[in-house]
Coordinates of C-alpha atoms in Angstrom, one line a residue:
Chain Y
X203 CA 5.4 68.5 106.5
X204 CA 5.2 68.8 103.3
X205 CA 2.4 68.5 101.4
X206 CA 1.5 65.3 99.3
X207 CA 0.4 66.2 95.9
X208 CA -1.2 64.3 93.0
X209 CA 2.7 65.0 90.7
X210 CA 4.5 62.3 94.3
X211 CA 1.9 59.6 93.5
X212 CA 3.4 57.1 91.7
X213 CA 0.9 54.4 91.6
X214 CA -1.8 55.9 88.9
X215 CA -5.1 54.1 89.1
X216 CA -6.5 53.2 85.4
X217 CA -10.5 51.7 84.0
X218 CA -9.6 49.8 81.7
X219 CA -13.4 48.8 81.1
X220 CA -16.9 48.3 80.4
X221 CA -16.6 49.0 77.2
X222 CA -13.7 48.8 75.7
X223 CA -13.0 46.6 73.4
X224 CA -10.2 44.3 73.5
X225 CA -12.0 43.0 76.9
X226 CA -13.6 41.3 74.6
X227 CA -17.3 41.6 77.0
X228 CA -18.0 44.2 79.5
X229 CA -15.1 43.0 81.8
X230 CA -13.6 45.9 83.6
X231 CA -9.7 46.0 85.0
X232 CA -8.5 48.1 87.4
X233 CA -5.5 48.9 86.7
X234 CA -3.2 50.0 89.2
X235 CA -0.1 51.3 86.5
X236 CA 4.1 52.7 87.8
X237 CA 4.2 54.9 84.7
X238 CA 3.5 52.0 81.8
X239 CA 3.7 49.0 84.4
X240 CA 1.1 47.0 86.0
X241 CA 2.0 46.5 89.7
X242 CA -2.0 45.3 90.3
X243 CA -5.2 44.3 88.6
X244 CA -8.4 44.1 90.0
X245 CA -11.4 42.1 88.1
X246 CA -15.4 44.0 88.3
X247 CA -17.5 42.1 86.7
X248 CA -21.0 41.7 87.2
X249 CA -22.0 43.6 84.0
X250 CA -24.1 40.9 82.3
X251 CA -24.7 39.1 85.0
X252 CA -28.3 36.9 84.2
X253 CA -28.3 34.6 87.4
X254 CA -28.6 31.4 85.0
X255 CA -28.4 29.4 87.8
X256 CA -31.1 30.8 89.5
X257 CA -33.9 30.4 86.5
X258 CA -32.7 27.1 85.9
X259 CA -34.5 25.9 89.2
X260 CA -38.1 27.6 87.8
X261 CA -38.0 25.4 85.4
X262 CA -38.2 21.9 84.3
X263 CA -35.6 20.3 82.9
X264 CA -36.4 19.6 79.4
X265 CA -36.5 24.0 78.8
X266 CA -33.7 24.8 80.5
X267 CA -31.6 23.6 77.3
X268 CA -32.3 27.0 75.6
X269 CA -31.0 28.8 79.1
X270 CA -27.3 27.0 78.9
X271 CA -27.0 28.3 74.9
X272 CA -26.9 32.7 76.5
X273 CA -23.9 31.3 78.5
X274 CA -21.0 30.9 76.7
X275 CA -22.3 31.8 73.0
X276 CA -19.3 31.5 71.2
X277 CA -20.2 27.8 72.2
X278 CA -23.0 27.4 72.4
X279 CA -23.7 23.5 71.1
X280 CA -20.6 22.3 73.6
X281 CA -23.1 24.1 76.5
X282 CA -25.6 22.7 75.7
X283 CA -24.4 19.2 75.5
X284 CA -22.4 19.5 79.1
X285 CA -26.3 19.9 80.3
X286 CA -28.3 17.7 78.2
X287 CA -25.2 15.1 79.1
X288 CA -25.3 15.8 83.1
X289 CA -29.5 15.1 82.7
X290 CA -29.0 12.0 81.3
X291 CA -26.3 10.3 83.1
X292 CA -29.1 11.5 86.0
X293 CA -31.0 9.8 84.8
X294 CA -29.3 7.2 82.9
X295 CA -30.9 7.6 79.6
X296 CA -27.4 6.9 77.0
X297 CA -28.2 8.9 73.9
X298 CA -28.1 6.7 70.8
X299 CA -25.0 5.8 69.1
X300 CA -26.5 7.8 66.1
X301 CA -27.3 11.2 68.3
X302 CA -23.9 10.8 69.7
X303 CA -21.7 10.6 66.8
X304 CA -23.5 13.5 65.8
X305 CA -23.2 15.9 68.8
X306 CA -19.3 14.9 68.7
X307 CA -19.2 16.7 64.5
X308 CA -21.8 19.5 65.6
X309 CA -19.5 20.2 68.7
X310 CA -16.7 20.5 67.5
X311 CA -17.5 22.4 64.2
X312 CA -18.0 24.8 67.1
X313 CA -14.6 23.7 69.0
X314 CA -13.9 25.2 65.9
X315 CA -15.9 28.1 64.9
X316 CA -15.1 29.6 69.2
X317 CA -11.4 29.4 68.1
X318 CA -11.6 31.3 64.8
X319 CA -14.2 33.6 66.5
X320 CA -10.4 33.7 69.7
X321 CA -7.6 33.8 66.8
X322 CA -9.7 36.9 65.0
X323 CA -10.7 38.8 68.1
X324 CA -6.8 38.2 69.8
X325 CA -5.2 39.6 66.3
X326 CA -7.1 42.8 65.9
X327 CA -6.9 43.2 69.3
X328 CA -2.9 42.7 68.7
X329 CA -3.3 45.1 66.1
X330 CA -4.1 42.6 63.1
X331 CA -6.6 43.2 61.3
X332 CA -6.6 41.0 58.2
X333 CA -7.6 37.2 60.3
X334 CA -10.2 38.8 61.4
X335 CA -11.8 38.7 58.4
X336 CA -10.3 35.3 57.0
X337 CA -11.4 33.5 60.0
X338 CA -15.4 35.2 60.4
X339 CA -15.1 33.9 56.4
X340 CA -14.4 30.2 57.2
X341 CA -16.8 30.4 60.8
X342 CA -20.1 31.3 58.5
X343 CA -19.2 28.0 56.9
X344 CA -19.3 26.2 59.9
X345 CA -22.7 28.9 60.9
X346 CA -24.2 27.5 57.9
X347 CA -23.6 23.8 58.9
X348 CA -25.7 24.6 62.0
X349 CA -28.6 27.1 60.7
X350 CA -28.6 24.0 58.2
X351 CA -29.4 21.4 61.1
X352 CA -31.1 22.5 64.0
X353 CA -32.9 26.1 62.4
X354 CA -30.5 29.4 65.0
X355 CA -27.1 29.9 63.8
X356 CA -24.8 31.9 67.4
X357 CA -28.2 30.6 70.2
X358 CA -28.3 26.6 68.5
X359 CA -30.7 24.9 70.9
X360 CA -30.0 21.7 68.8
X361 CA -29.4 18.9 71.5
X362 CA -32.3 17.8 73.4
X363 CA -32.2 15.8 76.6
X364 CA -31.9 12.2 75.4
X365 CA -30.3 13.0 72.4
X366 CA -31.1 15.0 69.6
X367 CA -34.3 16.9 68.1
X368 CA -33.3 16.9 65.1
X369 CA -32.1 14.3 61.8
X370 CA -29.5 15.4 60.2
X371 CA -30.6 17.0 56.6
X372 CA -29.7 15.8 53.1
X373 CA -26.7 16.5 52.3
X374 CA -25.5 17.6 55.3
X375 CA -22.6 14.4 55.0
X376 CA -20.6 16.4 51.8
X377 CA -21.2 19.9 53.4
X378 CA -19.5 18.5 56.4
X379 CA -16.6 16.7 54.9
X380 CA -16.3 19.6 52.4
X381 CA -15.7 22.0 55.5
X382 CA -12.9 19.5 56.5
X383 CA -11.8 20.2 53.3
X384 CA -11.6 23.2 52.9
X385 CA -10.2 24.5 56.4
X386 CA -7.8 22.6 56.6
X387 CA -6.1 24.9 54.0
X388 CA -7.3 27.6 55.4
X389 CA -5.6 27.1 59.3
X390 CA -2.6 26.9 57.0
X391 CA -3.4 29.9 55.6
X392 CA -3.5 31.9 59.1
X393 CA -1.1 30.8 59.9
X394 CA 1.5 31.6 57.4
X395 CA 0.3 35.5 58.1
X396 CA 0.5 34.8 62.2
X397 CA 2.7 31.8 63.4
X398 CA 6.2 33.5 61.9
X399 CA 5.2 37.2 61.7
X400 CA 8.2 39.5 63.5
X401 CA 5.7 41.5 65.2
X402 CA 3.4 39.7 66.3
X403 CA 6.0 37.1 67.9
X404 CA 7.2 39.8 69.5
X405 CA 4.6 41.2 71.0
X406 CA 3.2 37.2 72.4
X407 CA 6.3 36.0 73.1
X408 CA 7.4 35.3 76.9
X409 CA 4.7 37.7 78.1
X410 CA 2.0 36.4 80.2
X411 CA 3.2 33.3 81.5
X412 CA 1.3 30.5 83.8
X413 CA 3.5 27.6 83.9
X414 CA 1.6 24.1 84.8
X415 CA 2.5 24.3 88.8
X416 CA 0.7 27.8 89.1
X417 CA -2.7 26.5 86.1
X418 CA -3.4 23.2 89.0
X419 CA -3.3 25.8 91.1
X420 CA -5.2 28.7 89.9
X421 CA -7.9 25.9 89.2
X422 CA -7.2 26.7 85.1
X423 CA -8.3 24.2 81.8
X424 CA -7.7 23.9 78.8
X425 CA -5.4 25.2 76.3
X426 CA -3.8 27.4 78.9
X427 CA -3.0 24.2 80.3
X428 CA -2.2 22.3 77.6
X429 CA 0.0 24.6 76.8
X430 CA 2.0 24.6 80.1
X431 CA 2.8 21.4 79.2
X432 CA 0.3 19.4 80.3
X433 CA -1.1 16.6 79.1
X434 CA -4.9 17.2 80.5
X435 CA -7.7 16.9 77.4
X436 CA -11.4 15.1 79.6
X437 CA -12.0 13.7 75.4
X438 CA -9.0 11.3 76.3
X439 CA -9.4 11.3 80.6
X440 CA -12.7 11.2 80.9
X441 CA -14.4 9.9 77.7
X442 CA -17.5 11.7 76.8
X443 CA -20.1 11.4 73.8
X444 CA -18.0 8.1 72.6
X445 CA -15.3 10.1 71.8
X446 CA -13.1 7.4 72.6
X447 CA -13.6 6.4 69.7
X448 CA -11.8 8.6 67.6
X449 CA -8.4 9.1 66.7
X450 CA -6.5 12.6 67.9
X451 CA -3.2 14.6 69.7
X452 CA -3.7 16.6 72.6
X453 CA -1.7 18.7 71.6
X454 CA 0.3 20.8 73.6
X455 CA 3.8 22.9 74.6
X456 CA 6.2 24.4 76.8
X457 CA 7.1 27.9 77.4
X458 CA 3.0 28.7 78.7
X459 CA 3.4 32.0 77.5
X460 CA 1.0 33.5 74.3
X461 CA 2.7 32.5 72.0
X462 CA 2.8 29.1 72.9
X463 CA -1.3 28.8 73.5
X464 CA -1.8 30.7 70.0
X465 CA 0.3 27.2 69.0
X466 CA -2.5 25.0 71.3
X467 CA -5.0 26.0 69.8
X468 CA -4.1 26.1 66.2
X469 CA -3.4 22.8 66.2
X470 CA -6.2 22.1 68.2
X471 CA -8.5 23.5 65.6
X472 CA -6.2 21.0 63.0
X473 CA -6.8 17.5 65.2
X474 CA -11.1 19.4 65.4
X475 CA -11.0 18.3 61.6
X476 CA -9.4 15.4 61.9
X477 CA -11.7 13.9 64.4
X478 CA -15.6 15.8 63.0
X479 CA -13.5 14.0 59.7
X480 CA -13.5 10.6 61.6
X481 CA -17.0 11.4 63.6
X482 CA -19.1 12.1 59.6
X483 CA -17.0 8.9 57.8
X484 CA -19.4 6.2 59.3
X485 CA -22.4 8.4 61.3
X486 CA -24.7 4.5 62.4
X487 CA -27.9 4.5 61.7
X488 CA -30.6 3.8 64.1
X489 CA -32.5 6.4 66.5
X490 CA -31.7 9.9 67.3
X491 CA -33.4 10.0 71.2
X492 CA -33.3 7.6 73.7
X493 CA -37.2 6.5 75.6
X494 CA -37.6 9.9 77.3
X495 CA -40.9 9.4 79.1
X496 CA -42.9 12.7 78.8
X497 CA -42.4 14.3 82.2
X498 CA -38.2 14.5 83.1
X499 CA -38.5 13.1 86.7
X500 CA -35.0 12.6 87.6
X501 CA -34.8 9.9 90.6
X502 CA -33.5 12.3 93.4
X503 CA -29.9 12.3 93.9
X504 CA -26.8 14.4 92.1
X505 CA -24.2 14.5 89.4
X506 CA -21.3 16.5 87.7
X507 CA -20.3 15.6 84.9
X508 CA -18.0 18.1 82.7
X509 CA -16.7 17.6 78.7
X510 CA -13.9 19.8 77.4
X511 CA -16.2 22.9 76.6
X512 CA -12.7 24.9 74.1
X513 CA -12.2 27.0 76.3
X514 CA -11.6 24.6 79.8
X515 CA -13.4 22.3 81.6
X516 CA -17.6 23.6 81.5
X517 CA -18.9 20.9 84.1
X518 CA -22.7 20.9 85.5
X519 CA -23.7 20.0 88.6
X520 CA -27.0 19.4 89.3
X521 CA -29.0 18.8 91.7
X522 CA -32.4 16.9 91.9
X523 CA -35.3 16.4 94.7
X524 CA -37.8 14.4 92.4
X525 CA -39.8 17.0 90.8
X526 CA -39.9 18.2 87.5
X527 CA -37.7 20.9 87.6
X528 CA -33.9 21.0 89.0
X529 CA -33.5 21.7 92.7
X530 CA -30.0 23.4 92.2
X531 CA -27.4 23.6 88.7
X532 CA -23.6 25.2 89.2
X533 CA -22.5 25.7 86.4
X534 CA -18.1 25.9 87.0
X535 CA -17.8 27.9 83.6
X536 CA -14.3 28.0 81.7
X537 CA -13.9 31.7 81.2
X538 CA -14.8 32.8 84.8
X539 CA -12.0 30.4 86.4
X540 CA -8.9 31.0 83.8
X541 CA -9.6 35.0 84.0
X542 CA -8.4 34.2 87.8
X543 CA -5.4 33.8 87.0
X544 CA -5.2 37.9 85.1
X545 CA -3.6 38.6 87.8
X546 CA -0.8 36.6 88.4
X547 CA 0.7 37.0 84.2
X548 CA -0.6 40.6 83.8
X549 CA 1.9 41.7 87.3
X550 CA 5.1 43.2 85.7
X551 CA 3.6 43.4 82.5
X552 CA 3.7 46.7 79.8
X553 CA 0.3 48.5 79.6
X554 CA -0.3 47.7 75.8
X555 CA 0.6 43.7 77.0
X556 CA -2.9 43.4 79.5
X557 CA -4.7 43.4 75.9
X558 CA -3.0 40.5 74.8
X559 CA -3.0 39.0 77.6
X560 CA -6.9 39.2 77.6
X561 CA -7.2 37.6 74.9
X562 CA -4.6 34.9 75.1
X563 CA -7.2 34.1 78.1
X564 CA -10.5 33.5 75.5
X565 CA -12.9 34.3 77.1
X566 CA -17.0 35.6 76.7
X567 CA -18.5 37.1 79.4
X568 CA -21.4 35.5 78.3
X569 CA -19.9 32.5 80.8
X570 CA -17.8 34.2 83.8
X571 CA -20.7 36.5 84.6
X572 CA -23.5 33.8 82.8
Chain N
X229 CA 21.8 43.6 43.1
X230 CA 19.1 41.2 42.9
X231 CA 16.9 43.0 45.9
X232 CA 17.1 46.3 43.8
X233 CA 16.1 44.5 40.1
X234 CA 12.7 43.2 42.0
X235 CA 13.4 46.8 43.9
X236 CA 12.2 48.0 40.1
X237 CA 10.7 45.6 38.4
X238 CA 8.0 45.5 41.3
X239 CA 8.5 41.7 42.2
X240 CA 7.3 41.8 45.6
X241 CA 3.7 44.6 44.8
X242 CA 3.1 41.9 42.0
X243 CA 3.3 38.9 43.8
X244 CA 0.7 40.5 46.5
X245 CA -1.4 41.7 44.0
X246 CA -1.7 38.3 42.3
X247 CA -2.4 37.2 46.4
X248 CA -5.4 40.4 45.8
X249 CA -5.9 39.2 42.3
X250 CA -6.8 35.8 43.3
X251 CA -9.4 36.1 45.5
X252 CA -12.0 38.1 42.9
X253 CA -13.4 35.6 41.9
X254 CA -17.4 36.1 42.2
X255 CA -17.2 32.9 44.4
X256 CA -16.1 34.5 47.1
X257 CA -18.5 37.2 46.8
X258 CA -20.2 36.8 50.7
X259 CA -21.2 40.4 50.5
X260 CA -25.4 40.2 51.2
X261 CA -26.8 43.4 49.7
X262 CA -29.8 42.9 51.8
X263 CA -32.3 44.5 51.9
X264 CA -32.2 44.4 48.3
X265 CA -32.1 40.9 48.3
X266 CA -33.3 38.9 51.1
X267 CA -30.9 36.4 51.7
X268 CA -31.8 32.8 51.6
X269 CA -32.5 31.4 55.2
X270 CA -32.4 27.5 55.9
X271 CA -35.4 25.3 55.8
X272 CA -35.1 24.6 59.3
X273 CA -34.3 27.6 59.6
X274 CA -36.5 29.2 63.2
X275 CA -38.2 33.0 62.9
X276 CA -41.5 34.4 63.5
X277 CA -44.2 32.1 64.5
X278 CA -47.3 31.3 62.6
X279 CA -50.3 29.5 62.9
X280 CA -51.3 27.4 60.0
X281 CA -54.4 27.0 59.4
X282 CA -55.6 23.6 57.2
X283 CA -55.5 24.8 54.2
X284 CA -58.5 22.8 52.6
X285 CA -61.3 23.9 54.8
X286 CA -59.3 26.5 56.4
X287 CA -60.1 26.4 59.6
X288 CA -57.3 26.2 62.4
X289 CA -55.2 23.4 63.3
X290 CA -55.4 24.5 66.4
X291 CA -57.2 21.8 69.2
X292 CA -55.8 23.9 71.8
X293 CA -54.6 21.4 73.9
X294 CA -52.1 24.2 75.8
X295 CA -48.7 22.1 75.5
X296 CA -47.4 25.1 73.7
X297 CA -47.9 26.6 76.5
X298 CA -46.6 24.3 78.6
X299 CA -43.2 24.3 77.1
X300 CA -41.9 27.3 76.4
X301 CA -39.9 28.3 79.3
X302 CA -40.9 32.3 79.3
X303 CA -44.4 31.0 79.5
X304 CA -45.5 33.9 77.1
X305 CA -47.7 31.4 75.0
X306 CA -51.3 31.7 75.7
X307 CA -54.3 30.2 74.4
X308 CA -57.6 31.2 74.7
X309 CA -60.5 28.9 74.2
X310 CA -64.2 27.7 74.6
X311 CA -65.7 24.4 74.6
X312 CA -68.6 24.6 71.6
X313 CA -71.5 22.6 74.1
X314 CA -72.7 20.6 70.8
X315 CA -69.8 19.1 69.8
X316 CA -68.4 18.9 73.1
X317 CA -65.2 19.9 71.1
X318 CA -62.4 23.5 72.3
X319 CA -63.0 26.3 70.1
X320 CA -59.9 28.9 69.7
X321 CA -60.8 32.4 70.6
X322 CA -57.6 34.3 70.4
X323 CA -53.7 32.9 71.0
X324 CA -51.2 35.5 71.4
X325 CA -48.3 34.9 71.8
X326 CA -44.9 37.7 73.0
X327 CA -42.7 36.9 71.1
X328 CA -40.8 40.1 72.7
X329 CA -39.6 38.0 75.0
X330 CA -39.5 34.3 72.4
X331 CA -35.6 33.3 72.0
X332 CA -37.1 30.9 69.4
X333 CA -35.7 27.5 71.1
X334 CA -38.0 25.9 68.9
X335 CA -39.7 24.4 72.0
X336 CA -43.9 25.0 71.1
X337 CA -43.3 23.7 67.7
X338 CA -41.9 20.2 69.2
X339 CA -44.8 20.2 72.0
X340 CA -47.5 20.7 69.3
X341 CA -49.6 18.0 68.0
X342 CA -51.4 19.1 65.2
X343 CA -48.6 20.7 63.5
X344 CA -50.0 24.0 64.2
X345 CA -48.0 25.6 65.7
X346 CA -44.7 26.8 63.7
X347 CA -41.7 29.1 63.2
X348 CA -41.2 30.1 60.1
X349 CA -37.9 31.5 58.0
X350 CA -39.8 35.4 58.1
X351 CA -37.2 37.5 60.3
X352 CA -38.5 40.3 59.8
X353 CA -40.6 40.8 62.6
X354 CA -39.6 44.5 64.1
X355 CA -42.1 46.6 65.4
X356 CA -41.9 50.1 66.1
X357 CA -43.5 49.3 69.7
X358 CA -43.5 47.1 72.8
X359 CA -47.3 46.2 72.6
X360 CA -47.1 45.8 68.5
X361 CA -44.5 42.2 69.1
X362 CA -47.4 40.7 71.8
X363 CA -49.1 39.1 68.3
X364 CA -52.6 38.1 68.3
X365 CA -54.7 35.1 67.0
X366 CA -54.8 37.3 63.1
X367 CA -51.5 38.9 63.5
X368 CA -49.9 35.0 64.1
X369 CA -51.9 33.9 61.3
X370 CA -51.3 35.7 58.7
X371 CA -47.7 36.4 59.9
X372 CA -45.8 39.5 59.4
X373 CA -46.1 42.7 56.7
X374 CA -42.5 44.0 56.7
X375 CA -42.6 46.5 54.0
X376 CA -41.4 45.0 50.7
X377 CA -37.6 46.8 49.7
X378 CA -36.3 47.3 46.3
X379 CA -33.1 48.0 44.4

C-alpha cells in the first residue's frame, strides 16, 4: 500500500482570520477547501470576549448601562435602548412620551449609521472602494448629532433607566431634519453606484442563499430574514417605545440572496428616514425622565425584552433577585445567532464568495463574543 | 458613429470630471488639520475630568460626599477627606481619578450634587506612562496640559 502524500489529499484546510480585514473584526474561519470550493467552514470566536454578562452581575442596574454600548459598538444606542426597556419593564416604570420620541429618533439615526458602516465595508470587501468614503461622510453627520446630544460619538451611553439624562440641545430638530433631507438623495447616490453595477450584481446575485425555512431553523432575524420574504419586524410585531405611532413599511424581498439583503437594507434606511421625519415633527413636551428611585431595586422577577436592532432581534433577559444588582443578564445578540448560518450559506461556494457572505451577515465581533 | 464621436470629444471623461468638480467646493472639505487646528468638539463632550473650584474664593466645590465614587461602574474614583473638628465639615485631602480605566460614561458627573466633578472638552489625555494616567487632585484641578503645536 502506497503511503499517502500531501499531493493525494484533495482537502485543504485554510485559516481565514483572525486578522483578516474582511472578517470585520477578530473572527477566525477555518475553511475546508477542495480547490476553490468550500466544503465546510468552522468559526472560531471568542477573541473579543470580555464577559459582559458576568460583569453585569457585579454592577448595579444604572452602572451596567455603559457596558451594553460596548457590545454592538456600531449601533450602541440600540443596545442601550434594549437594556433600558428591559429594566423599565422589570420596574414597571415606563419612560415619558418625550423621552420615547427622542429615543426613537436617536435609535433610527443609529440604524442608518450602522447600515452605512455595513454598506461601506461590505462594498469594500467586494472591491468597490468608492462607497466607503460616501457612507462614512454621511455617518459623520449622524455621529455629530450624537456628539452634540450626549457628548460621545460611538459608545454613547445616551439613555438612562426611566428616560433620558440629557435634554435635547438647541437646534437638535433642525439638525436632524437637515440630516434627513440630505440622506434621501444620498441613498439614491449609493444606489447609482451599486444597484445596477454589473460587477456588484455578478458578485452578489445567487450567493449565500438562505431560505425562509432555513432562517427560522437557525433563528436568523433582521434584514436576512426579511430578504427571505418573511415580513417580520419587532417594531411592528411587538411595538416598543412608541413605534406604533409611526407609519413605515417592512421591506421584504423573495430571493434570499446577498443582493436581496443589500436591497432590503437600503430600503430600511429609507424607512428609517421616514420614521425620523415623523418623530421629529412632533416631539411632545414634558419631562424626559420618569420618577426613578435613587437606588434602582426592582422586585424579584424576570423579564425578556427584545427590540429590532439594525442587525436583528436584540433581546435582554434580566433576572432580579430584589437587590440593586441583577442576578443574571442574558443577551440575545443578533450577530451571534446570525453567524451560525455561515456554514449553511458557505457550503459549495467559492473562496471569493465567503467574503461576500460574511459581509452580508453584518456581524460585529464585539457582539458575537460579548 | 455616435460612439466614435463620444470617444473623440471625450464626453464620458467630461461627464466624470463634472462630477468631480461639483464636489470641489470648500464647504465639502471634511479633512481636519488636527495638530495645527484643534477640532471643535461638542459642548456636551465627555472628555478629561476636572474638579471645579469656586471662582470667587478659589476653594474647591467638592463636599467629599463620595457619590461619584459610588456611581462609577469601574470604581476608579477615590475621595480622601478628613473631618475638620472646628467646622464639623469634611475637607478634601486628595482625589484620585484613574483615567486609564475610565470609559467616560458620565455617571460620576451626573451623580455630583454640587457641579464639582465635570467631564470637560479636553480630549488630549495621552501620557507617557500608566502612572501618569492616575490623576491626583492637583492634576484634576489644573487639567491636562498637552503640548500645543502650531503650523
